[in-house]
Every structure is written in C-alpha cells, then in structure tokens.
PDB file of C-alpha atoms and ligand atoms in Angstrom:
ATOM      1  CA  MET A  79     -54.401  14.750   6.987  1.00 47.00           C
ATOM      2  CA  ALA A  80     -51.378  14.359   4.965  1.00 44.00           C
ATOM      3  CA  ARG A  81     -49.496  15.264   8.126  1.00 48.00           C
ATOM      4  CA  SER A  82     -46.186  12.691   7.731  1.00 45.00           C
ATOM      5  CA  THR A  83     -46.861  10.520   5.194  1.00 46.00           C
ATOM      6  CA  ARG A  84     -44.162   9.518   3.136  1.00 46.00           C
ATOM      7  CA  SER A  85     -45.986  11.494   0.117  1.00 46.00           C
ATOM      8  CA  SER A  86     -45.995  14.860   2.387  1.00 46.00           C
ATOM      9  CA  ASP A  87     -42.394  14.537   4.001  1.00 46.00           C
ATOM     10  CA  TRP A  88     -40.295  14.916   0.615  1.00 50.00           C
ATOM     11  CA  GLY A  89     -38.033  12.636   2.335  1.00 50.00           C
ATOM     12  CA  PHE A  90     -36.515  15.282   4.408  1.00 49.00           C
ATOM     13  CA  PRO A  91     -35.591  13.351   7.472  1.00 48.00           C
ATOM     14  CA  ARG A  92     -35.255  16.582   9.936  1.00 49.00           C
ATOM     15  CA  TRP A  93     -39.713  16.078   9.428  1.00 47.00           C
ATOM     16  CA  ARG A  94     -39.534  12.616  10.486  1.00 48.00           C
ATOM     17  CA  GLY A  95     -39.090  10.951  14.096  1.00 50.00           C
ATOM     18  CA  TYR A  96     -35.418  10.611  15.733  1.00 51.00           C
ATOM     19  CA  GLU A  97     -35.279   7.196  14.750  1.00 51.00           C
ATOM     20  CA  ALA A  98     -35.929   7.573  11.603  1.00 50.00           C
ATOM     21  CA  SER A  99     -33.414  10.274  11.306  1.00 49.00           C
ATOM     22  CA  ARG A 100     -30.694   8.867  12.021  1.00 51.00           C
ATOM     23  CA  GLU A 101     -29.848   7.173   9.495  1.00 52.00           C
ATOM     24  CA  ALA A 102     -29.807   9.526   7.227  1.00 54.00           C
ATOM     25  CA  VAL A 103     -26.815  11.295   8.966  1.00 60.00           C
ATOM     26  CA  LYS A 104     -24.017  10.457   6.724  1.00 71.00           C
ATOM     27  CA  ILE A 105     -20.430  10.077   8.631  1.00 78.00           C
ATOM     28  CA  ARG A 106     -17.826   8.337   6.073  1.00 86.00           C
ATOM     29  CA  LEU A 107     -16.481   5.936   7.894  1.00 89.00           C
ATOM     30  CA  CYS A 108     -12.435   4.967   7.760  1.00 90.00           C
ATOM     31  CA  ASP A 109     -11.820   3.339   5.290  1.00 87.00           C
ATOM     32  CA  ARG A 110      -9.569   0.924   6.866  1.00 85.00           C
ATOM     33  CA  HIS A 111     -10.905  -2.574   6.856  1.00 81.00           C
ATOM     34  CA  GLY A 112     -13.271  -3.688   9.879  1.00 85.00           C
ATOM     35  CA  CYS A 113     -12.625   0.054  11.786  1.00 88.00           C
ATOM     36  CA  ASP A 114     -15.904   1.635  12.560  1.00 89.00           C
ATOM     37  CA  LYS A 115     -14.454   5.179  13.019  1.00 90.00           C
ATOM     38  CA  ALA A 116     -15.379   8.513  11.684  1.00 91.00           C
ATOM     39  CA  GLY A 117     -13.086   8.263   8.483  1.00 90.00           C
ATOM     40  CA  ASP A 118     -11.621  12.277   7.961  1.00 89.00           C
ATOM     41  CA  ARG A 119      -8.654  12.591   6.672  1.00 87.00           C
ATOM     42  CA  PRO A 120      -8.419  11.979   3.234  1.00 85.00           C
ATOM     43  CA  ALA A 121      -5.284  10.301   1.255  1.00 81.00           C
ATOM     44  CA  PRO A 122      -4.082   9.609  -2.045  1.00 76.00           C
ATOM     45  CA  LYS A 123      -4.511   6.230  -3.421  1.00 76.00           C
ATOM     46  CA  SER A 124      -1.611   7.100  -5.544  1.00 68.00           C
ATOM     47  CA  PRO A 125       0.717  10.181  -6.465  1.00 62.00           C
ATOM     48  CA  ASN A 126      -1.635  11.810  -8.906  1.00 65.00           C
ATOM     49  CA  ASN A 127      -4.471  10.278  -9.000  1.00 69.00           C
ATOM     50  CA  PRO A 128      -7.470  11.975  -7.345  1.00 76.00           C
ATOM     51  CA  GLU A 129      -9.248   9.041  -5.808  1.00 79.00           C
ATOM     52  CA  ARG A 130      -8.937   9.375  -1.784  1.00 83.00           C
ATOM     53  CA  TRP A 131      -9.250   7.193   0.633  1.00 84.00           C
ATOM     54  CA  TYR A 132     -10.314   8.226   3.805  1.00 88.00           C
ATOM     55  CA  PHE A 133      -9.478   7.106   7.539  1.00 89.00           C
ATOM     56  CA  CYS A 134      -9.491   8.096  10.922  1.00 91.00           C
ATOM     57  CA  GLU A 135      -6.419   9.506  12.811  1.00 88.00           C
ATOM     58  CA  GLU A 136      -4.983   6.168  14.087  1.00 88.00           C
ATOM     59  CA  HIS A 137      -4.918   4.429  10.077  1.00 86.00           C
ATOM     60  CA  ALA A 138      -4.152   7.682   8.500  1.00 86.00           C
ATOM     61  CA  GLY A 139      -0.730   7.408  10.319  1.00 81.00           C
ATOM     62  CA  GLU A 140      -0.559   3.577   9.562  1.00 79.00           C
ATOM     63  CA  TYR A 141      -1.220   4.527   5.750  1.00 80.00           C
ATOM     64  CA  ASN A 142       1.587   6.923   5.991  1.00 75.00           C
ATOM     65  CA  ARG A 143       3.785   4.580   7.337  1.00 69.00           C
ATOM     66  CA  ASN A 144       2.690   1.651   4.797  1.00 67.00           C
ATOM     67  CA  TRP A 145       3.283   4.426   1.967  1.00 62.00           C
ATOM     68  CA  ASP A 146       6.723   3.626   1.255  1.00 57.00           C
ATOM     69  CA  TYR A 147       9.368   4.665  -1.361  1.00 54.00           C
ATOM     70  CA  PHE A 148       7.581   2.287  -4.133  1.00 58.00           C
ATOM     71  CA  GLU A 149       3.820   4.031  -3.559  1.00 56.00           C
ATOM     72  CA  GLY A 150       2.713   4.608  -6.887  1.00 56.00           C
ATOM     73  CA  LEU A 151       5.775   3.162  -8.426  1.00 60.00           C
ATOM     74  CA  THR A 152       5.030  -0.208 -10.878  1.00 60.00           C
ATOM     75  CA  ALA A 153       7.288  -2.296 -10.917  1.00 60.00           C
ATOM     76  CA  GLU A 154       8.711  -1.984 -14.425  1.00 63.00           C
ATOM     77  CA  GLU A 155       9.353   1.622 -12.768  1.00 66.00           C
ATOM     78  CA  ALA A 156      10.486   0.571  -9.339  1.00 64.00           C
ATOM     79  CA  ALA A 157      13.328  -1.733 -11.228  1.00 66.00           C
ATOM     80  CA  ALA A 158      14.410   0.859 -13.643  1.00 68.00           C
ATOM     81  CA  ARG A 159      14.647   3.491 -11.263  1.00 67.00           C
ATOM     82  CA  GLU A 160      17.057   1.215  -9.146  1.00 63.00           C
ATOM     83  CA  ALA A 161      19.174   0.288 -12.486  1.00 64.00           C
ATOM     84  CA  GLY A 162      19.665   4.000 -12.813  1.00 64.00           C
ATOM     85  CA  GLU A 163      20.432   4.358  -9.707  1.00 61.00           C
ATOM     86  CA  ARG A 164      22.927   2.085  -9.669  1.00 59.00           C
ATOM     87  CA  ARG A 165      24.870   3.681 -12.994  1.00 58.00           C
ATOM     88  CA  ASP A 166      24.830   6.878 -11.389  1.00 56.00           C
ATOM     89  CA  ALA A 167      26.446   5.598  -8.212  1.00 53.00           C
ATOM     90  CA  SER A 168      29.226   3.545 -10.352  1.00 48.00           C
ATOM     91  CA  GLY A 169      29.791   3.893 -14.010  1.00 44.00           C
ATOM     92  CA  TYR A 170      32.144   1.231 -13.408  1.00 42.00           C
ATOM     93  CA  GLY A 171      33.684  -2.104 -11.748  1.00 39.00           C
ATOM     94  CA  GLN A 172      29.902  -3.465 -11.666  1.00 40.00           C
ATOM     95  CA  ALA A 173      31.228  -7.092 -10.427  1.00 38.00           C
ATOM     96  CA  SER A 174      32.152  -5.890  -7.180  1.00 39.00           C
ATOM     97  CA  HIS A 175      29.218  -4.052  -6.156  1.00 41.00           C
ATOM     98  CA  TYR A 176      26.350  -6.522  -7.347  1.00 42.00           C
ATOM     99  CA  GLY A 177      26.987  -9.547  -5.392  1.00 43.00           C
ATOM    100  CA  TRP A 178      24.517 -10.303  -2.756  1.00 44.00           C
ATOM    101  CA  GLY A 179      26.597  -8.981   0.243  1.00 41.00           C
ATOM    102  CA  GLY A 180      27.178 -10.596   3.828  1.00 40.00           C
ATOM    103  CA  PRO A 181      25.379  -8.526   6.581  1.00 39.00           C
ATOM    104  CA  GLY A 182      26.323  -5.110   6.967  1.00 41.00           C
ATOM    105  CA  ASP A 183      28.946  -4.707   3.878  1.00 44.00           C
ATOM    106  CA  GLY A 184      27.131  -1.995   2.504  1.00 47.00           C
ATOM    107  CA  SER A 185      27.085  -3.798  -0.734  1.00 68.00           C
ATOM    108  CA  ARG A 186      22.916  -3.628  -1.184  1.00 78.00           C
ATOM    109  CA  SER A 187      21.524  -0.014  -2.660  1.00 81.00           C
ATOM    110  CA  ARG A 188      19.068   1.614  -0.934  1.00 80.00           C
ATOM    111  CA  ASP A 189      15.951   0.213  -3.292  1.00 82.00           C
ATOM    112  CA  GLU A 190      17.558  -3.107  -2.131  1.00 87.00           C
ATOM    113  CA  ARG A 191      17.519  -2.922   1.113  1.00 86.00           C
ATOM    114  CA  HIS A 192      13.892  -1.255   1.141  1.00 85.00           C
ATOM    115  CA  ALA A 193      12.631  -4.174  -0.374  1.00 89.00           C
ATOM    116  CA  LEU A 194      14.172  -6.271   2.027  1.00 92.00           C
ATOM    117  CA  THR A 195      12.457  -4.059   4.375  1.00 88.00           C
ATOM    118  CA  ALA A 196       9.089  -4.484   2.511  1.00 88.00           C
ATOM    119  CA  LEU A 197       8.999  -8.100   2.360  1.00 92.00           C
ATOM    120  CA  GLU A 198      10.071  -8.318   6.426  1.00 91.00           C
ATOM    121  CA  LEU A 199      13.602  -9.654   5.543  1.00 92.00           C
ATOM    122  CA  GLU A 200      17.002  -8.161   6.809  1.00 90.00           C
ATOM    123  CA  ASP A 201      19.834  -7.157   4.237  1.00 86.00           C
ATOM    124  CA  ASP A 202      21.272 -10.417   3.963  1.00 87.00           C
ATOM    125  CA  ALA A 203      18.452 -12.248   3.068  1.00 92.00           C
ATOM    126  CA  ASP A 204      19.406 -14.309  -0.319  1.00 93.00           C
ATOM    127  CA  PHE A 205      16.807 -14.881  -3.148  1.00 94.00           C
ATOM    128  CA  GLU A 206      15.326 -17.835  -2.070  1.00 96.00           C
ATOM    129  CA  ALA A 207      14.264 -16.590   0.989  1.00 96.00           C
ATOM    130  CA  VAL A 208      13.001 -12.961  -0.741  1.00 96.00           C
ATOM    131  CA  LYS A 209      10.924 -15.384  -3.004  1.00 96.00           C
ATOM    132  CA  LYS A 210       9.267 -17.212  -0.384  1.00 96.00           C
ATOM    133  CA  ALA A 211       8.401 -13.969   1.772  1.00 96.00           C
ATOM    134  CA  TRP A 212       7.399 -12.684  -1.492  1.00 96.00           C
ATOM    135  CA  ARG A 213       4.922 -15.253  -2.197  1.00 96.00           C
ATOM    136  CA  ARG A 214       3.725 -15.796   1.580  1.00 96.00           C
ATOM    137  CA  LEU A 215       3.269 -11.854   1.831  1.00 95.00           C
ATOM    138  CA  ALA A 216       1.366 -11.224  -1.807  1.00 94.00           C
ATOM    139  CA  LYS A 217      -0.972 -13.902  -0.681  1.00 94.00           C
ATOM    140  CA  GLU A 218      -2.322 -11.972   2.436  1.00 94.00           C
ATOM    141  CA  ASN A 219      -2.796  -8.706   0.867  1.00 92.00           C
ATOM    142  CA  HIS A 220      -3.770  -9.886  -2.475  1.00 92.00           C
ATOM    143  CA  PRO A 221      -6.807  -7.984  -3.302  1.00 88.00           C
ATOM    144  CA  ASP A 222      -8.482 -11.110  -3.822  1.00 91.00           C
ATOM    145  CA  VAL A 223      -8.250 -12.301   0.073  1.00 91.00           C
ATOM    146  CA  LYS A 224      -8.798  -8.714   0.940  1.00 88.00           C
ATOM    147  CA  PRO A 225     -11.117  -7.300  -0.964  1.00 87.00           C
ATOM    148  CA  ASN A 226     -11.725  -3.389   0.676  1.00 84.00           C
ATOM    149  CA  ASP A 227      -9.018  -3.368   2.988  1.00 85.00           C
ATOM    150  CA  ALA A 228      -7.368   0.036   1.967  1.00 85.00           C
ATOM    151  CA  MET A 229      -4.114  -1.041   3.445  1.00 84.00           C
ATOM    152  CA  ALA A 230      -3.654  -4.070   2.440  1.00 87.00           C
ATOM    153  CA  ALA A 231      -3.721  -3.188  -1.371  1.00 86.00           C
ATOM    154  CA  VAL A 232      -1.084  -0.542  -0.439  1.00 84.00           C
ATOM    155  CA  ARG A 233       1.131  -3.813   0.928  1.00 86.00           C
ATOM    156  CA  PHE A 234      -0.252  -5.290  -1.886  1.00 89.00           C
ATOM    157  CA  GLN A 235       1.842  -3.124  -4.394  1.00 86.00           C
ATOM    158  CA  SER A 236       4.387  -2.402  -2.196  1.00 86.00           C
ATOM    159  CA  VAL A 237       5.732  -6.205  -2.352  1.00 91.00           C
ATOM    160  CA  GLN A 238       5.135  -6.969  -5.766  1.00 90.00           C
ATOM    161  CA  ALA A 239       7.392  -3.549  -6.109  1.00 88.00           C
ATOM    162  CA  ALA A 240      10.097  -5.028  -4.059  1.00 91.00           C
ATOM    163  CA  TYR A 241       9.994  -8.203  -5.270  1.00 93.00           C
ATOM    164  CA  GLU A 242      11.121  -6.660  -8.597  1.00 89.00           C
ATOM    165  CA  VAL A 243      13.849  -4.848  -7.226  1.00 89.00           C
ATOM    166  CA  LEU A 244      15.117  -7.760  -5.872  1.00 92.00           C
ATOM    167  CA  ARG A 245      15.005  -9.909  -8.838  1.00 92.00           C
ATOM    168  CA  ALA A 246      16.022  -7.221 -11.339  1.00 89.00           C
ATOM    169  CA  ALA A 247      19.317  -7.330  -8.676  1.00 87.00           C
ATOM    170  CA  GLU A 248      19.336 -10.904  -8.728  1.00 89.00           C
ATOM    171  CA  GLU A 249      19.600 -11.280 -12.754  1.00 88.00           C
ATOM    172  CA  ARG A 250      22.387  -8.937 -12.716  1.00 82.00           C
ATOM    173  CA  ARG A 251      24.675 -10.609 -10.379  1.00 77.00           C
ATOM    174  CA  PRO A 252      27.270 -12.289 -11.556  1.00 74.00           C
ATOM    175  CA  ARG A 253      27.111 -15.896 -11.794  1.00 66.00           C
TER     176      ARG A 253
HETATM  177 ZN1   ZN B 236      -9.949   3.645  11.173  1.00 59.38          ZN
END
C-alpha cells in the first residue's frame, strides 16, 4: 500500500496528521523584533517604496508614532528642506533668527524642534548635547546591533536625519 508515504501524499499537508499539518499553516508574524503575534497590518518601509513591514496592531501603532517628520528623507534632503524653510520664512535678518535660542524664545525652526525631539532633547539643548545624544541613539539603534529590528531601523534613520538638521543649523550659527 502506498497510503500516507512521502511519495504518495504529494506534500499536501491536509493529508497528514494534525502534528505534521500544523507547521504548514503559514501565519506571517509581526516584524517587530521579538513579537510573536500575527502581523496583519502592512506598513510601507518608506514613501515610494513598495516593500512593507507587517506588524500586529500594537506595533503598527508604535511604528506609526515613530514614522515621523523625517521618515523617508535622506539626511541631505532633510537638511535641504530645513534650509529652504528658513529661506522662505525670513528672506532677511538671518542673524537674529539663526542662533541657538534659550528656552521658549521661539528661535528654533519646526524642523529643529522636531530633530531635538527625535534625539530626546529639550528645545534649549546645546550642540554638545546633540552630539552626545546622536552618538548614543545611533549606537543603540544601529542595524549592526539590532539586525531585523524594524523599529530600530526607523529610529536609526530618524536620528541620523535629526542630527543632520541640527548640524546644519549649528554651521549657520553666527560665530
Ligand atoms: Zn507585534
């Protein structure tokens, strides 16, 4: 009899016992590192990129919160947009606006404040604090340190872009 031998079942799992067929049921798991829930919420890896992450509901929410203002921009693009925004906002009198401001004086651009938030800093952080935070966060979220961690990859990109924005601002600062 050829019943239930490997050669006769054609590899269709429904012809096997329960234990064997269980492995054949493919559920895509959440792409969040260490999460073993089903990943049924697709999220684009970046704008104009057909590739998708798949997250569970909780981690899709987390991903969206981290999908910030800088997502999908290269560091250069973020810095260029930052420069463009400043040009548009004030065609003159740069000096009074370009310095590092004290707390709450409103001298930070929107991108700078966003960048500081991405680096977990307050609005009045100085550039030394920026460099320190950047090094720490880039290290923590580096793809070599956390391979296959989608959230870390997003944070790593945000941190890099944020640093570029703040470095460009520092260079424009009058000395
Ligand atoms: Zn998850």
